[in-house]
Amino acid sequence: MNLKFKNFQNTLLKNSETVDNFIKKKLPKSQGLNKKLLEAIKYAILGSGKKIRSFLITETGKVVSGINNITFDNKKYNELIVIASAIEAIHTYSLIHDDLPAMDNSDYRRGKKSTHKKFDEATAILAGDALQSWGFELISNRSNYVDQEKVPKLIFELSKAIGFCGMVGGQQGDIDFTHNDLSEDNILWIQQKKTGSLLECCVTLSSIICNAKDDQIKKLQNFSRNLGLAFQIKDDLLDLHSNPKTLGKPVHQDQSNETPNFVNYYGEQKSIKKMNNSLEKSIESLNIFGNHAKNLVLLADYIVNRSH
Ligand code: GRG
């Protein structure tokens, strides 16, 4: 493992701790009868997960502020941490539900028992539901922002990204079809919705908070789209080659389920080519930001070289 990669892993770890601390502080207190729900939520969201999406949010804010010569102060950072925590809550909800027997039926996630295995199915469903609502509670709370006029736009973009035409719609396609039923465009559509739309939403929300210019938003969205594709192909490759200990979840799920993923569709070698091509395109989109974007380049590099 080279030093640059190791240093970046440490940066990501520090980011995780910051987000976890904020979430710990902000999560509602148990009211007694819902104690188990809060335990399940904490179990699922805290102390694990790479928190890539929150890093993408805070770094995008730094890049946009840097290029536009706007001070990136604590107030701005705190606004982004609110958004980052909301996105991590929603991402965690999607993973809890994805692991349920009705979906991927996975007993492990993030190196430990999945939420329905640690607790029970009903609690896991409710923990996912409550995390989704809490994400919206955080993001829509006007007292979290300096410019409160931005709140409806943030909610609109997030709702669009995770619903019928976004993450949930993509998940339905993923469940209903195998790679034998689909064209390349169909597989790309599923990936773009299931995984890509939440990643793209991260840069969109951060751009709103930091007043990015239209051409900057376009480049950042292009970056996140290509990053999302590289991320998903890497995920599929890890499913093929990794082991449960390193990955923290079961492997070879996609082969046995004939999931409409890239490795099943293209084969391994072509998938690697496509992944590297998306990585290149994603980094190219950052050219206009120069050195301000160095951490986003490191993130892209990490995404295709990660082991879990
Ligand atoms: C159930 C509504 C609903 C949606 C599920 C995200 C998703 C849609 C399913 C997860 C299945 C999956 C493995 C998708 C591939 C991409 C992905 C989201 C991987 C997990 O993200 P990481 O690697 O996870 O960022 P951590 O644990 O690090 O947060």
Coordinates of C-alpha atoms and ligand atoms in Angstrom, one line a residue:
M1 CA 0.0 0.0 0.0
N2 CA 1.6 3.3 -1.0
L3 CA 1.9 6.2 1.4
K4 CA -0.5 8.5 -0.5
F5 CA -3.2 5.9 -0.3
K6 CA -2.5 5.2 3.4
N7 CA -2.6 9.0 4.2
F8 CA -5.8 9.3 2.4
Q9 CA -7.3 6.4 4.4
N10 CA -6.4 8.3 7.6
T11 CA -8.0 11.5 6.2
L12 CA -11.2 9.5 5.5
L13 CA -11.1 8.0 9.0
K14 CA -10.9 11.5 10.6
N15 CA -13.8 12.6 8.4
S16 CA -15.8 9.6 9.7
E17 CA -15.1 10.5 13.3
T18 CA -16.3 14.1 12.8
V19 CA -19.5 13.0 11.1
D20 CA -20.1 10.2 13.7
N21 CA -19.6 12.8 16.6
F22 CA -22.1 15.2 15.0
I23 CA -24.6 12.4 14.5
K24 CA -24.2 11.2 18.1
K25 CA -24.8 14.7 19.3
K26 CA -27.8 15.3 17.1
L27 CA -29.7 12.0 17.3
P28 CA -32.9 12.3 19.3
K29 CA -32.8 10.8 22.8
S30 CA -34.7 7.7 23.5
Q31 CA -38.2 8.2 25.0
G32 CA -38.2 4.8 26.7
L33 CA -40.6 2.8 24.6
N34 CA -38.6 3.4 21.4
K35 CA -35.3 2.5 23.0
K36 CA -34.6 -0.5 20.8
L37 CA -35.1 1.6 17.7
L38 CA -32.5 4.1 18.7
E39 CA -30.1 1.2 19.6
A40 CA -30.6 -0.2 16.1
I41 CA -30.0 3.2 14.5
K42 CA -26.8 3.8 16.4
Y43 CA -25.6 0.2 15.6
A44 CA -26.2 0.7 11.9
I45 CA -24.8 4.2 11.4
L46 CA -22.0 4.8 14.0
G47 CA -18.4 3.5 14.0
S48 CA -18.5 1.9 10.6
G49 CA -18.9 2.6 6.9
K50 CA -16.3 4.6 4.9
K51 CA -18.5 7.8 4.9
I52 CA -17.3 8.5 1.3
R53 CA -20.4 10.6 0.7
S54 CA -19.9 12.9 3.5
F55 CA -16.3 13.4 2.5
L56 CA -17.5 14.3 -1.0
I57 CA -19.8 16.9 0.4
T58 CA -17.3 18.7 2.6
E59 CA -14.6 18.5 0.0
T60 CA -16.8 19.8 -2.8
G61 CA -17.6 22.8 -0.6
K62 CA -13.9 23.5 -0.1
V63 CA -13.2 23.2 -3.8
V64 CA -16.0 25.6 -4.8
S65 CA -15.1 28.1 -2.1
G66 CA -11.5 27.9 -3.0
I67 CA -11.9 28.5 -6.7
N68 CA -14.3 31.4 -6.1
N69 CA -12.1 33.0 -3.4
I70 CA -14.8 32.7 -0.8
T71 CA -13.7 32.1 2.8
F72 CA -14.5 28.5 3.9
D73 CA -15.3 29.2 7.6
N74 CA -16.7 27.1 10.4
K75 CA -20.2 28.2 9.7
K76 CA -20.0 26.9 6.1
Y77 CA -18.3 23.7 7.3
N78 CA -21.1 23.1 9.9
E79 CA -23.8 23.6 7.3
L80 CA -22.0 20.9 5.2
I81 CA -21.7 18.6 8.1
V82 CA -25.5 18.8 8.6
I83 CA -26.0 17.8 5.0
A84 CA -23.3 15.1 5.2
S85 CA -25.0 13.6 8.2
A86 CA -28.4 13.6 6.5
I87 CA -26.9 11.9 3.5
E88 CA -25.2 9.2 5.6
A89 CA -28.5 8.6 7.5
I90 CA -30.2 8.1 4.1
H91 CA -27.4 5.9 2.8
T92 CA -27.5 3.8 5.9
Y93 CA -31.3 3.4 5.6
S94 CA -30.8 2.1 2.0
L95 CA -28.2 -0.5 3.2
I96 CA -30.3 -1.7 6.1
H97 CA -33.2 -2.3 3.8
D98 CA -31.0 -3.7 1.0
D99 CA -29.8 -6.4 3.5
L100 CA -33.3 -7.6 4.4
P101 CA -34.4 -11.1 3.3
A102 CA -36.9 -9.6 0.8
M103 CA -34.0 -7.9 -1.0
D104 CA -30.3 -9.0 -0.9
N105 CA -30.7 -11.2 2.1
S106 CA -27.3 -10.4 3.6
D107 CA -26.4 -11.4 7.1
Y108 CA -23.3 -9.1 7.3
R109 CA -22.6 -5.5 6.6
R110 CA -19.8 -3.2 7.5
G111 CA -17.9 -6.1 9.1
K112 CA -20.7 -7.0 11.6
K113 CA -24.1 -8.6 11.6
S114 CA -26.6 -6.7 9.4
T115 CA -29.2 -4.8 11.4
H116 CA -32.0 -7.3 11.0
K117 CA -29.7 -10.1 12.2
K118 CA -28.5 -8.2 15.2
F119 CA -32.0 -7.1 16.1
D120 CA -35.0 -8.4 14.1
E121 CA -36.6 -7.7 10.7
A122 CA -39.3 -5.4 12.0
T123 CA -36.7 -3.3 13.9
A124 CA -34.5 -3.1 10.9
I125 CA -37.3 -1.9 8.7
L126 CA -38.3 0.7 11.2
A127 CA -34.6 1.8 11.8
G128 CA -34.3 2.4 8.0
D129 CA -37.5 4.3 7.9
A130 CA -36.6 6.4 10.9
L131 CA -33.1 7.2 9.5
Q132 CA -34.7 8.4 6.3
S133 CA -37.1 10.7 8.1
W134 CA -34.3 11.9 10.4
G135 CA -32.2 12.8 7.3
F136 CA -35.0 15.0 6.1
E137 CA -35.5 16.5 9.6
L138 CA -31.8 17.5 9.6
I139 CA -31.7 18.9 6.1
S140 CA -35.0 20.8 6.4
N141 CA -34.2 22.4 9.8
R142 CA -33.9 26.1 8.9
S143 CA -31.9 26.9 12.0
N144 CA -29.1 24.8 10.5
Y145 CA -28.4 27.4 7.8
V146 CA -27.3 31.0 7.3
D147 CA -29.2 31.4 4.1
Q148 CA -32.5 29.7 4.8
E149 CA -33.9 30.4 1.4
K150 CA -31.8 27.4 0.2
V151 CA -33.8 24.9 2.2
P152 CA -36.6 24.0 -0.3
K153 CA -34.0 23.5 -3.1
L154 CA -32.0 21.2 -0.8
I155 CA -35.1 19.1 0.0
F156 CA -36.2 19.0 -3.6
E157 CA -32.8 17.8 -4.9
L158 CA -32.6 15.1 -2.2
S159 CA -36.1 13.8 -2.6
K160 CA -35.6 13.6 -6.4
A161 CA -32.3 11.7 -6.0
I162 CA -33.5 9.0 -3.6
G163 CA -37.1 8.2 -4.8
F164 CA -39.0 6.8 -7.7
C165 CA -36.7 8.3 -10.3
G166 CA -33.5 7.8 -8.3
M167 CA -32.2 5.3 -5.8
V168 CA -35.4 3.4 -5.0
G169 CA -36.3 3.2 -8.7
G170 CA -32.9 1.8 -9.5
Q171 CA -33.2 -0.7 -6.7
Q172 CA -36.5 -2.0 -8.2
G173 CA -34.8 -2.5 -11.6
D174 CA -31.9 -4.3 -9.9
I175 CA -34.3 -6.7 -8.1
D176 CA -36.6 -7.4 -11.1
F177 CA -34.0 -8.2 -13.8
T178 CA -30.9 -10.3 -14.4
H179 CA -28.0 -9.3 -16.6
N180 CA -29.4 -11.7 -19.3
D181 CA -32.5 -9.6 -19.7
L182 CA -30.9 -6.2 -20.2
S183 CA -29.0 -4.0 -22.6
E184 CA -25.9 -2.1 -21.7
D185 CA -28.0 1.1 -21.4
N186 CA -30.4 -0.7 -19.0
I187 CA -27.5 -1.7 -16.8
L188 CA -26.1 1.8 -16.9
W189 CA -29.5 3.2 -16.0
I190 CA -29.8 0.9 -13.0
Q191 CA -26.3 1.9 -11.8
Q192 CA -27.0 5.5 -12.3
K193 CA -30.2 5.4 -10.3
K194 CA -29.3 2.9 -7.6
T195 CA -25.8 4.2 -6.7
G196 CA -25.1 7.2 -8.9
S197 CA -28.0 9.5 -8.0
L198 CA -27.1 9.8 -4.3
L199 CA -23.4 10.4 -5.1
E200 CA -24.4 13.1 -7.6
C201 CA -26.8 14.6 -5.0
C202 CA -23.8 15.1 -2.7
V203 CA -22.1 17.5 -5.1
T204 CA -25.4 19.2 -6.0
L205 CA -26.3 19.9 -2.3
S206 CA -22.8 21.1 -1.6
S207 CA -22.8 23.4 -4.7
I208 CA -26.1 24.9 -3.5
I209 CA -24.6 25.7 0.0
C210 CA -21.4 27.1 -1.4
N211 CA -23.0 29.1 -4.3
A212 CA -21.2 27.3 -7.1
K213 CA -21.5 28.8 -10.6
D214 CA -23.4 26.9 -13.3
D215 CA -20.3 25.7 -15.2
Q216 CA -18.8 24.5 -11.9
I217 CA -21.9 22.6 -11.0
K218 CA -21.9 20.9 -14.4
K219 CA -18.2 19.8 -14.1
L220 CA -18.8 18.6 -10.5
Q221 CA -21.9 16.6 -11.6
N222 CA -19.9 15.1 -14.4
F223 CA -17.2 14.2 -12.0
S224 CA -19.7 12.5 -9.6
R225 CA -21.4 10.6 -12.4
N226 CA -18.2 9.1 -13.7
L227 CA -17.0 8.6 -10.1
G228 CA -20.3 6.8 -9.4
L229 CA -19.8 4.5 -12.3
A230 CA -16.2 3.7 -11.3
F231 CA -17.4 3.1 -7.7
Q232 CA -20.1 0.7 -8.8
I233 CA -17.8 -1.3 -11.1
K234 CA -15.3 -1.5 -8.3
D235 CA -18.1 -2.7 -6.0
D236 CA -18.9 -5.5 -8.5
L237 CA -15.2 -6.4 -8.9
L238 CA -14.9 -6.7 -5.1
D239 CA -17.9 -8.9 -5.0
L240 CA -16.1 -11.2 -7.4
H241 CA -12.6 -11.2 -5.9
S242 CA -12.6 -10.1 -2.3
N243 CA -13.3 -12.1 0.8
P244 CA -16.0 -11.6 3.5
K245 CA -13.5 -10.6 6.2
T246 CA -11.9 -7.8 4.1
L247 CA -15.2 -6.7 2.5
G248 CA -17.2 -6.9 5.7
K249 CA -20.1 -8.5 3.9
P250 CA -20.8 -11.7 1.9
V251 CA -19.1 -12.1 -1.5
H252 CA -20.2 -13.7 -4.7
Q253 CA -23.7 -12.5 -4.1
D254 CA -24.0 -11.0 -7.6
Q255 CA -23.0 -14.1 -9.5
S256 CA -25.4 -16.4 -7.7
N257 CA -28.2 -13.9 -8.0
E258 CA -27.3 -13.1 -11.7
T259 CA -27.5 -9.5 -10.6
P260 CA -27.5 -7.0 -13.5
N261 CA -24.1 -5.8 -12.6
F262 CA -21.1 -4.8 -14.8
V263 CA -18.9 -7.8 -14.1
N264 CA -21.7 -10.2 -15.0
Y265 CA -22.5 -8.2 -18.2
Y266 CA -19.0 -7.2 -19.5
G267 CA -16.8 -9.8 -17.9
E268 CA -13.9 -8.9 -15.7
Q269 CA -11.3 -7.5 -18.1
K270 CA -13.8 -5.2 -19.9
S271 CA -15.1 -4.1 -16.5
I272 CA -11.6 -3.0 -15.4
K273 CA -11.2 -1.1 -18.6
K274 CA -14.5 0.7 -18.2
M275 CA -13.7 1.5 -14.5
N276 CA -10.4 3.0 -15.4
N277 CA -12.0 5.0 -18.2
S278 CA -14.6 6.4 -15.9
L279 CA -11.9 7.2 -13.4
E280 CA -10.0 9.2 -16.0
K281 CA -13.1 11.0 -17.1
S282 CA -14.0 11.9 -13.5
I283 CA -10.6 13.4 -12.9
E284 CA -10.6 15.3 -16.2
S285 CA -13.9 17.0 -15.1
L286 CA -11.9 18.5 -12.2
N287 CA -9.4 20.2 -14.4
I288 CA -11.0 23.6 -14.1
F289 CA -10.5 23.5 -10.3
G290 CA -6.8 23.0 -10.5
N291 CA -5.1 22.2 -7.2
H292 CA -8.2 23.1 -5.2
A293 CA -9.5 19.7 -6.2
K294 CA -6.6 17.6 -5.1
N295 CA -8.5 15.8 -2.4
L296 CA -11.3 14.9 -4.8
V297 CA -8.7 13.4 -7.1
L298 CA -7.4 11.4 -4.2
L299 CA -10.9 10.3 -3.4
A300 CA -11.4 9.1 -7.0
D301 CA -8.1 7.2 -6.8
Y302 CA -9.1 5.6 -3.5
I303 CA -12.5 4.5 -4.8
V304 CA -10.9 2.3 -7.6
N305 CA -8.1 1.0 -5.4
R306 CA -10.0 0.3 -2.2
S307 CA -10.2 -3.2 -0.7
H308 CA -13.7 -2.8 0.8
Ligands
GRG1 C1 -33.2 -0.5 -0.4 C2 -34.2 1.8 -1.0 C3 -33.1 0.8 -1.1 C4 -32.1 1.1 -1.9 C5 -30.9 0.3 -2.0 C6 -27.7 1.5 -2.1 C7 -28.6 0.4 -2.5 C8 -29.9 0.8 -2.9 C9 -28.3 -0.8 -2.3 C10 -27.0 -1.3 -1.7 C11 -26.5 -2.4 -2.5 C12 -25.2 -2.1 -3.0 C13 -24.1 -2.9 -2.5 C14 -25.0 -1.1 -3.9 C15 -23.7 -0.8 -4.5 C16 -23.2 0.5 -4.1 C17 -23.2 0.8 -2.7 C18 -24.2 1.7 -2.3 C19 -22.3 0.2 -1.9 C20 -22.2 0.6 -0.5 O1 -21.7 1.8 -0.3 P1 -20.3 2.1 0.5 O2 -19.2 1.2 -0.1 O3 -20.7 1.6 1.9 O4 -20.0 3.6 0.5 P2 -20.2 2.0 3.3 O5 -20.5 0.9 4.2 O6 -18.8 2.3 3.3 O7 -21.0 3.2 3.7

